[in-house]
Amino acid sequence: MNGASQLNDTCSSNPNALAFLDPSPVGFHNAFYHVLYSDMRSRSTVDYYVSNQGAFFGDFVAAMTKLERIGVNMPATGGEIRRDCGVPN
């Protein structure tokens, strides 16, 4: 089952369920990379990171740092954690 199907099943069967976009949100795993590798547009990037783990983690840190700078919209800053996946609170 792909991520979109899993998310749809989770939300439609229980709108109060936590729905992770990644089935194992606390770690990296092969399923995530399989999707990227199956697309020719991203295959060379996957190959690069497979051969250079240091580059991957360095780029990952840089990306997370950039995301931190733009801010995450949490409830205290006007964001929301939805009680129903398909409907804003």
GROMACS .gro file of C-alpha atoms in nm:
model
   89
    1MET     CA    1   0.000   0.000   0.000
    2ASN     CA    2   0.144   0.338  -0.091
    3GLY     CA    3   0.148   0.637   0.143
    4ALA     CA    4  -0.149   0.812  -0.018
    5SER     CA    5  -0.364   0.500   0.004
    6GLN     CA    6  -0.264   0.444   0.365
    7LEU     CA    7  -0.340   0.806   0.455
    8ASN     CA    8  -0.678   0.788   0.281
    9ASP     CA    9  -0.766   0.461   0.456
   10THR     CA   10  -0.663   0.600   0.795
   11CYS     CA   11  -0.859   0.923   0.755
   12SER     CA   12  -1.171   0.765   0.609
   13SER     CA   13  -1.192   0.486   0.866
   14ASN     CA   14  -1.121   0.703   1.172
   15PRO     CA   15  -1.110   1.081   1.132
   16ASN     CA   16  -0.963   1.115   1.482
   17ALA     CA   17  -0.669   0.886   1.411
   18LEU     CA   18  -0.314   1.009   1.391
   19ALA     CA   19  -0.213   0.983   1.028
   20PHE     CA   20   0.161   0.980   0.970
   21LEU     CA   21   0.270   1.052   0.615
   22ASP     CA   22   0.550   0.805   0.672
   23PRO     CA   23   0.460   0.465   0.823
   24SER     CA   24   0.774   0.474   1.041
   25PRO     CA   25   0.816   0.844   1.120
   26VAL     CA   26   1.110   0.799   1.355
   27GLY     CA   27   1.353   0.651   1.105
   28PHE     CA   28   1.453   0.622   0.743
   29HIS     CA   29   1.371   0.303   0.559
   30ASN     CA   30   1.390   0.147   0.217
   31ALA     CA   31   1.024   0.203   0.125
   32PHE     CA   32   1.079   0.578   0.119
   33TYR     CA   33   1.378   0.546  -0.113
   34HIS     CA   34   1.211   0.287  -0.334
   35VAL     CA   35   0.955   0.546  -0.444
   36LEU     CA   36   1.227   0.801  -0.517
   37TYR     CA   37   1.439   0.542  -0.696
   38SER     CA   38   1.153   0.430  -0.919
   39ASP     CA   39   1.128   0.780  -1.068
   40MET     CA   40   1.402   0.850  -1.321
   41ARG     CA   41   1.403   1.218  -1.221
   42SER     CA   42   1.528   1.137  -0.871
   43ARG     CA   43   1.718   0.811  -0.927
   44SER     CA   44   2.059   0.976  -0.970
   45THR     CA   45   2.012   1.167  -0.644
   46VAL     CA   46   1.927   0.845  -0.461
   47ASP     CA   47   2.236   0.678  -0.614
   48TYR     CA   48   2.449   0.970  -0.498
   49TYR     CA   49   2.325   0.955  -0.140
   50VAL     CA   50   2.354   0.575  -0.130
   51SER     CA   51   2.721   0.607  -0.221
   52ASN     CA   52   2.785   0.902   0.013
   53GLN     CA   53   2.600   0.879   0.343
   54GLY     CA   54   2.792   1.177   0.481
   55ALA     CA   55   2.659   1.396   0.200
   56PHE     CA   56   2.306   1.280   0.272
   57PHE     CA   57   2.323   1.365   0.641
   58GLY     CA   58   2.496   1.696   0.571
   59ASP     CA   59   2.229   1.795   0.320
   60PHE     CA   60   1.955   1.671   0.553
   61VAL     CA   61   2.082   1.893   0.834
   62ALA     CA   62   2.100   2.190   0.596
   63ALA     CA   63   1.743   2.130   0.478
   64MET     CA   64   1.607   2.097   0.832
   65THR     CA   65   1.789   2.417   0.931
   66LYS     CA   66   1.626   2.603   0.641
   67LEU     CA   67   1.284   2.469   0.737
   68GLU     CA   68   1.338   2.579   1.095
   69ARG     CA   69   1.411   2.932   0.977
   70ILE     CA   70   1.081   2.963   0.793
   71GLY     CA   71   0.895   2.838   1.098
   72VAL     CA   72   0.644   2.563   1.155
   73ASN     CA   73   0.289   2.677   1.199
   74MET     CA   74   0.194   2.530   1.537
   75PRO     CA   75  -0.122   2.610   1.735
   76ALA     CA   76   0.060   2.884   1.927
   77THR     CA   77   0.149   3.055   1.597
   78GLY     CA   78  -0.185   3.020   1.419
   79GLY     CA   79  -0.159   2.662   1.296
   80GLU     CA   80  -0.374   2.369   1.391
   81ILE     CA   81  -0.360   1.997   1.453
   82ARG     CA   82  -0.673   1.871   1.284
   83ARG     CA   83  -0.922   1.656   1.470
   84ASP     CA   84  -1.063   1.541   1.133
   85CYS     CA   85  -0.812   1.486   0.851
   86GLY     CA   86  -1.033   1.639   0.584
   87VAL     CA   87  -1.183   1.935   0.769
   88PRO     CA   88  -1.011   2.238   0.924
   89ASN     CA   89  -1.097   2.283   1.291
   0.00000   0.00000   0.00000
